[in-house]
mmCIF file of C-alpha atoms in Angstrom:
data_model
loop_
_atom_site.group_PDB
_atom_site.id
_atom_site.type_symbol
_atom_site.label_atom_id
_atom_site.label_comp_id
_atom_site.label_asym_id
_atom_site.label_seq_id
_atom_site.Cartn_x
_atom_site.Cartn_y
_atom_site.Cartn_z
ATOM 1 C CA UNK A 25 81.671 288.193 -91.861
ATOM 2 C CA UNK A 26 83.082 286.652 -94.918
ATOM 3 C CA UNK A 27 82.266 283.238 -96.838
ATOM 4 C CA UNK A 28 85.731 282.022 -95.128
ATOM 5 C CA UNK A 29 83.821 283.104 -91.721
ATOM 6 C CA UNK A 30 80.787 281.161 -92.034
ATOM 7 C CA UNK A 31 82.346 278.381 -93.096
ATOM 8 C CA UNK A 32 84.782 278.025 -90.091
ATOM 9 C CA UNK A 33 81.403 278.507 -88.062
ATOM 10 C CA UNK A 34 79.949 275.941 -90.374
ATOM 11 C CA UNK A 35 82.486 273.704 -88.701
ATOM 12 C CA UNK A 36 81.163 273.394 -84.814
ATOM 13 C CA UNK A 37 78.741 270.996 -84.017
ATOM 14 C CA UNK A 38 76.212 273.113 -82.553
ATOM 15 C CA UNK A 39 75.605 275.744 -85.067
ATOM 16 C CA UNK A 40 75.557 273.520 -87.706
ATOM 17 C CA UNK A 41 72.962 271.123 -86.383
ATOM 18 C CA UNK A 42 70.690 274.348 -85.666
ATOM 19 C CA UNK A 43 67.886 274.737 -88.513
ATOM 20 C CA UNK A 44 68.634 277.304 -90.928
ATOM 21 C CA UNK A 45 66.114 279.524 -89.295
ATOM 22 C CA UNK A 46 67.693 279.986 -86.679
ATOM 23 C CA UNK A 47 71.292 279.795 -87.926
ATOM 24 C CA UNK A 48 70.314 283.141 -90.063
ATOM 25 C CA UNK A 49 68.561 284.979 -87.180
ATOM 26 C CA UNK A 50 71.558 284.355 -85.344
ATOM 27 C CA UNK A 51 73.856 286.036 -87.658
ATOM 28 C CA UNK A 52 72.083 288.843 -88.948
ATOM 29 C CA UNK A 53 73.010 290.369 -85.708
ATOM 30 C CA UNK A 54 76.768 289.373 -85.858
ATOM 31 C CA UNK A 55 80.057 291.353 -85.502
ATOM 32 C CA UNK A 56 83.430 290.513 -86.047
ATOM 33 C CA UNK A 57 86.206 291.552 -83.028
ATOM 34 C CA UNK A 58 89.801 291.424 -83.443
ATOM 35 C CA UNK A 59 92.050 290.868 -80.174
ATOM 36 C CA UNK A 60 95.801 290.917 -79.451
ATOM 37 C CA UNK A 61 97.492 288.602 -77.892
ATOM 38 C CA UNK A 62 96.994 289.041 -74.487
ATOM 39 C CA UNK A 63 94.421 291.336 -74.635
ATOM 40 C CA UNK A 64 91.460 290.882 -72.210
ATOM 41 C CA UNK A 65 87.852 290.140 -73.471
ATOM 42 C CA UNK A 66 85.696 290.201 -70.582
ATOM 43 C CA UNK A 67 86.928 289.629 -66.668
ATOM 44 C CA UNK A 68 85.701 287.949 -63.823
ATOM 45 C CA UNK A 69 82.695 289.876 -62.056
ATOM 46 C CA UNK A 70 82.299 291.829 -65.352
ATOM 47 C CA UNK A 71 78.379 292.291 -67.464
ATOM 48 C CA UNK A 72 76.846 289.930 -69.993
ATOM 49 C CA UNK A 73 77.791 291.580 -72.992
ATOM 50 C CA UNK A 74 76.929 288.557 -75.345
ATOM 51 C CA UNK A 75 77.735 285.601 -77.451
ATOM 52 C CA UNK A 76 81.024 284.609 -78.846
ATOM 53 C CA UNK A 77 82.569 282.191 -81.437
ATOM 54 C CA UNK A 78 86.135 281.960 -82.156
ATOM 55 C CA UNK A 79 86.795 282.690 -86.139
ATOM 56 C CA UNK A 80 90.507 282.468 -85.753
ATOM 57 C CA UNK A 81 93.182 282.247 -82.924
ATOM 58 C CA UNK A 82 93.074 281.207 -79.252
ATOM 59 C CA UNK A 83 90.887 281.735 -76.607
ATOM 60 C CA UNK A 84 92.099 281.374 -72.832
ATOM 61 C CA UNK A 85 89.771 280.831 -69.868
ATOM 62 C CA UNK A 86 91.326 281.682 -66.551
ATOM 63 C CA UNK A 87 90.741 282.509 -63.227
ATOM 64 C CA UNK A 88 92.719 284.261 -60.540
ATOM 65 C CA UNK A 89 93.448 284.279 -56.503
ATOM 66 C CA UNK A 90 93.514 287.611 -54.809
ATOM 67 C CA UNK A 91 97.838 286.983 -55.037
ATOM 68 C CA UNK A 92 97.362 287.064 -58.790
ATOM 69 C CA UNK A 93 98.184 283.655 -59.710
ATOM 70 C CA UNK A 94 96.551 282.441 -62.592
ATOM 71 C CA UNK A 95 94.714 279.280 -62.750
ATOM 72 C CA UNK A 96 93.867 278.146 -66.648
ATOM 73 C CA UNK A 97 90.589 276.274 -67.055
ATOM 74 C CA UNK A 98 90.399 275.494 -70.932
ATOM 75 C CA UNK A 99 91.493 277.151 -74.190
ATOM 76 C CA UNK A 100 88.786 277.575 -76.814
ATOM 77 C CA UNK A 101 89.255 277.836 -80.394
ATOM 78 C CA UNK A 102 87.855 277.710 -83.800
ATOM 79 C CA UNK A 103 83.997 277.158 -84.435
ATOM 80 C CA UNK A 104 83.181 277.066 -80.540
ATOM 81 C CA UNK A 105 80.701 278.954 -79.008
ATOM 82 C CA UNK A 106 80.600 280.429 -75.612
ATOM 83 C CA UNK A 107 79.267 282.791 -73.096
ATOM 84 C CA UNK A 108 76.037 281.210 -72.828
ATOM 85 C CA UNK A 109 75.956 280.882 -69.252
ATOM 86 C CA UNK A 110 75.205 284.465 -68.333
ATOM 87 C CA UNK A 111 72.587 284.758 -71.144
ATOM 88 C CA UNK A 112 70.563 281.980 -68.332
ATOM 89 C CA UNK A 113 71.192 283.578 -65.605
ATOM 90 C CA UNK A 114 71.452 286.391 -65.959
ATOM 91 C CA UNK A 115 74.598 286.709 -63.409
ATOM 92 C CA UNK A 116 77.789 288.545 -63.926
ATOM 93 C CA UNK A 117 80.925 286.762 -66.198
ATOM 94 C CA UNK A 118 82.289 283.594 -63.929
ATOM 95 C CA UNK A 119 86.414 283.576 -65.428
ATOM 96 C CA UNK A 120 88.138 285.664 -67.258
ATOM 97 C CA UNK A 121 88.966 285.413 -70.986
ATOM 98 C CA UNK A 122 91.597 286.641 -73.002
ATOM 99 C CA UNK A 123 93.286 285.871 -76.503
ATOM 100 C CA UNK A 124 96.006 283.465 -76.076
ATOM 101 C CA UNK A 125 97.226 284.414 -79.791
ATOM 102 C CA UNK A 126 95.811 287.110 -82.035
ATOM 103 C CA UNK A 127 92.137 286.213 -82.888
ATOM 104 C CA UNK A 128 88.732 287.050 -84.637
ATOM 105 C CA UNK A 129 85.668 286.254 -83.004
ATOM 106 C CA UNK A 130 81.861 286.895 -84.030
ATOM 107 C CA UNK A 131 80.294 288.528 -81.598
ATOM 108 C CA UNK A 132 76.104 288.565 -80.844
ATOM 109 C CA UNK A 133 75.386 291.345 -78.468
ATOM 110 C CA UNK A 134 73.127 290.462 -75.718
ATOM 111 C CA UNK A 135 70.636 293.064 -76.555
ATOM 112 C CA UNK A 136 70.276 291.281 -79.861
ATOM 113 C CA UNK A 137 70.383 288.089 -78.408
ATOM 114 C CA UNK A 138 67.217 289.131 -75.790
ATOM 115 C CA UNK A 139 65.492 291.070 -78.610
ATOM 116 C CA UNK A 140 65.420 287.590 -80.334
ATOM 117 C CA UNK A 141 63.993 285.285 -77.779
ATOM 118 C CA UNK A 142 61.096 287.337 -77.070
ATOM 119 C CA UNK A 143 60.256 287.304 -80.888
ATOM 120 C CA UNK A 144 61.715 283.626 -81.190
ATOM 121 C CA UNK A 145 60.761 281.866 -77.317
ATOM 122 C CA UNK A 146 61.237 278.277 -78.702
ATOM 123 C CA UNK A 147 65.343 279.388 -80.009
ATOM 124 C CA UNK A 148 65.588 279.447 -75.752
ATOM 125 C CA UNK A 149 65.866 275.787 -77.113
ATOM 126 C CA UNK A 150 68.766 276.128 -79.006
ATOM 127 C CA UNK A 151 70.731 278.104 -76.886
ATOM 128 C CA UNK A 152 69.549 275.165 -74.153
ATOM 129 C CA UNK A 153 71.277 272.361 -76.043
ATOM 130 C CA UNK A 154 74.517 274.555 -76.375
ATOM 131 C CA UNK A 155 74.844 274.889 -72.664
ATOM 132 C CA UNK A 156 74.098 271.056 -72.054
ATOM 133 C CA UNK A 157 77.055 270.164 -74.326
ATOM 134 C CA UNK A 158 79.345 272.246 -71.875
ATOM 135 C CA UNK A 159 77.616 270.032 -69.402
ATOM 136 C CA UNK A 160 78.328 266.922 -70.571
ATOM 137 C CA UNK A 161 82.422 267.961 -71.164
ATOM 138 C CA UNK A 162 82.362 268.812 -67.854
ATOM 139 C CA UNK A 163 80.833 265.887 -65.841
ATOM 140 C CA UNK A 164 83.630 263.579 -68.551
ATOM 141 C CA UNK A 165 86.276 265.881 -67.133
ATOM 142 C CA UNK A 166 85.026 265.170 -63.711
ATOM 143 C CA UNK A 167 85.144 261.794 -63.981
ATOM 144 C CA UNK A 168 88.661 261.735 -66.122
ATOM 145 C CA UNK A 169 89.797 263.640 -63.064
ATOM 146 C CA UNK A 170 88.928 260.584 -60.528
ATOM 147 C CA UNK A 171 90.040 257.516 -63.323
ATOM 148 C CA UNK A 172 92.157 258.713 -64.886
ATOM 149 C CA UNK A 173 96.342 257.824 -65.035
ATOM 150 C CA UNK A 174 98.251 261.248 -65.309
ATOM 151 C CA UNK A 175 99.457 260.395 -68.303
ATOM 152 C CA UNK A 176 95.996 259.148 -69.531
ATOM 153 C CA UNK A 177 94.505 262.914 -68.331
ATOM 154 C CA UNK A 178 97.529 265.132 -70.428
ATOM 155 C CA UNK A 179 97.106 262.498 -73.611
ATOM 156 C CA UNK A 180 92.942 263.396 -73.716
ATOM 157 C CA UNK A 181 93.316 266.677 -72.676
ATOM 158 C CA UNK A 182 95.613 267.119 -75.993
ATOM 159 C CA UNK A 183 93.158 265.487 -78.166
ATOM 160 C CA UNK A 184 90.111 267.599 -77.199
ATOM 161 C CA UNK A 185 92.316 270.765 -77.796
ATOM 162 C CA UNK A 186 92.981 269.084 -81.143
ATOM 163 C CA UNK A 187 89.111 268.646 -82.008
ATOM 164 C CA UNK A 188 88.509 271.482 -84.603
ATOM 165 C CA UNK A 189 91.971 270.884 -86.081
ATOM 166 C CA UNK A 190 91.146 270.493 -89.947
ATOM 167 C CA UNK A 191 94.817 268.138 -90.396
ATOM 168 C CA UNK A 192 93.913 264.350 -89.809
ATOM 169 C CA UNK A 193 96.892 263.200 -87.593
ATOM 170 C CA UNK A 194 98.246 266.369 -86.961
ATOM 171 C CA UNK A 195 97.603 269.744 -85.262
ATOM 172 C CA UNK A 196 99.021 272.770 -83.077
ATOM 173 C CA UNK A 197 98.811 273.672 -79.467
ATOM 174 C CA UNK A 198 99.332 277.344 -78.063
ATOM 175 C CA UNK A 199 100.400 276.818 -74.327
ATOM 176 C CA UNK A 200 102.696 276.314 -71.929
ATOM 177 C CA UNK A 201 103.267 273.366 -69.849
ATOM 178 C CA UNK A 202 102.290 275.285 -66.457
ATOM 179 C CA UNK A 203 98.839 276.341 -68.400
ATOM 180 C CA UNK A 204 98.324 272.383 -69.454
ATOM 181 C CA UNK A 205 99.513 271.256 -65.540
ATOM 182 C CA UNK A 206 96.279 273.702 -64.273
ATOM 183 C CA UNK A 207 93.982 272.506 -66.917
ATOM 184 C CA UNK A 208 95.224 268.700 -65.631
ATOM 185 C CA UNK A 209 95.293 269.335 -62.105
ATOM 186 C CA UNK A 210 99.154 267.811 -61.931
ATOM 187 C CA UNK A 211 101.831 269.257 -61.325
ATOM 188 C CA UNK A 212 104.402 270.927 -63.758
ATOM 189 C CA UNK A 213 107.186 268.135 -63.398
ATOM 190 C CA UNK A 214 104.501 265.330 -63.997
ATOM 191 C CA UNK A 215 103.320 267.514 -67.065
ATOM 192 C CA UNK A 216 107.281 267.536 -68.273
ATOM 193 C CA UNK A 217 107.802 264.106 -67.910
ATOM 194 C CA UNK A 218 104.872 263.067 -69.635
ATOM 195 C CA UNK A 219 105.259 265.104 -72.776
ATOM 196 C CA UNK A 220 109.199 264.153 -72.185
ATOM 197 C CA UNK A 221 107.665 260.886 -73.320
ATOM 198 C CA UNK A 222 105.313 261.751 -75.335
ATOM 199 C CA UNK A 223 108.407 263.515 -77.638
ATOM 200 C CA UNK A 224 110.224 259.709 -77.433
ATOM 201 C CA UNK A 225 107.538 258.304 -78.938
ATOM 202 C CA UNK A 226 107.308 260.741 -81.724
ATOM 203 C CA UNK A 227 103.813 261.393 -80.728
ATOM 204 C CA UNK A 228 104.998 264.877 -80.217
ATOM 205 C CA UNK A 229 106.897 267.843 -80.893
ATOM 206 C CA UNK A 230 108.017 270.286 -77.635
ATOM 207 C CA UNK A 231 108.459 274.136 -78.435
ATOM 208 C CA UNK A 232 108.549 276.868 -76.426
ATOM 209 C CA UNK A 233 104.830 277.820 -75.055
ATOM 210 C CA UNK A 234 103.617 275.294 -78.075
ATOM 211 C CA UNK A 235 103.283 271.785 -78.461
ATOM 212 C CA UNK A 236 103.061 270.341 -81.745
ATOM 213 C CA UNK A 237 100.860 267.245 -82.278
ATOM 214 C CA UNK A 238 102.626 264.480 -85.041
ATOM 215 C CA UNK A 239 100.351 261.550 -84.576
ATOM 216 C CA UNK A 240 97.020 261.687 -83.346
ATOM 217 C CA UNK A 241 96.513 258.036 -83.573
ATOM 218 C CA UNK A 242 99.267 256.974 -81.461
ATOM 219 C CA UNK A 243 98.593 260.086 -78.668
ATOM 220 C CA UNK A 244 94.822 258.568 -78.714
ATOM 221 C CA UNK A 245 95.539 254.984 -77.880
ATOM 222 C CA UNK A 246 97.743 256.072 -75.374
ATOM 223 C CA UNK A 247 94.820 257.972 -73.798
ATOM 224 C CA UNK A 248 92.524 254.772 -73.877
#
């Protein structure tokens, strides 16, 4: 892991509120991955093999029906952490994940990761606070899901895929509009419409599998 490296990891909430202790205990036990596009990092029903944060690139969360169709739950990318569900548990991996674009990731095996709690019990902490933030996002998308006007749901949907985006009023999306309907829960048409509008306004820009944001601002007041 480079300087350029830490300081993209430097950039998510969590690690950086963790004490440096910790923080460096972490990372002495880091490795950086490199996936295609496409290319699978861990499937549904597969082994805890660790901790993850996204360097560079996208991440896809997914799951799938026994017909194949593939349902997308969230994209995750730079300075987010995840995986830290099966490191509680115990329990197999719940979705699978694969790299949306090419992408880095830092990667704490779990032997490392188990090999430091029993030396460090009270970093069970630490880990506890980054699995209550996933919490909290998903009891807001819950209740988005219930109050929320469709085109309220796709404009703050856009903005928390924007979150980590270093630009002020500006930033770009890797999907499709069939991946953002799933994440939404409407349909494809609704999803088209919306962003039909959206592209009006000048709020944004519609490319093929990409959707380029031009002005926060406006796309946040429309999600209010």
């Amino acid at each position: 892991m480079n300087e350029q490296d830490r300081a993209i990891i430097n950039q998510g909430n969590w690690f950086s509120s963790r004490a440096d202790e910790f923080q460096q205990s972490l990372l002495q036990h880091a490795k950086v991955i490199k996936l295609d596009a496409g290319e699978a990092l861990f499937l549904r029903g597969d082994e805890n093999s660790g901790l993850y944060a996204v360097l560079n690139g996208v991440i896809r969360v997914s799951g799938a029906n026994s017909e194949g169709k593939e349902a997308v739950l969230t994209f995750i990318d730079a300075s987010t952490w995840f995986g830290e569900v099966a490191l509680f548990d115990g329990g197999l991996r719940t979705h699978d994940v694969h790299a949306q674009i090419p992408s880095r990731l830092l990667f704490i095996p779990y032997c490392a990761l188990i090999q430091l709690l029993a030396a460090k019990p009270i970093y069970w902490h630490d880990f506890g606070v980054l699995l209550s933030q996933k919490m909290r996002l998903l009891f807001t998308s819950l209740e988005d899901h219930a109050l929320l006007t469709a085109q309220q749901k796709v404009c703050k949907r856009l903005l928390i895929m924007t979150a980590t985006s270093l630009a002020r009023n500006t930033a770009t999306i890797m999907l499709s509009q069939q991946q953002l309907a799933d994440m939404t829960y409407l349909t494809r048409q609704t999803i088209n419409q919306i962003l039909q509008l959206l592209s009006e306004k000048n709020i944004v820009s519609l490319h093929y599998q990409r959707v380029e944001i031009i002005d926060k601002e406006k796309l946040a007041a429309l999600a209010q």
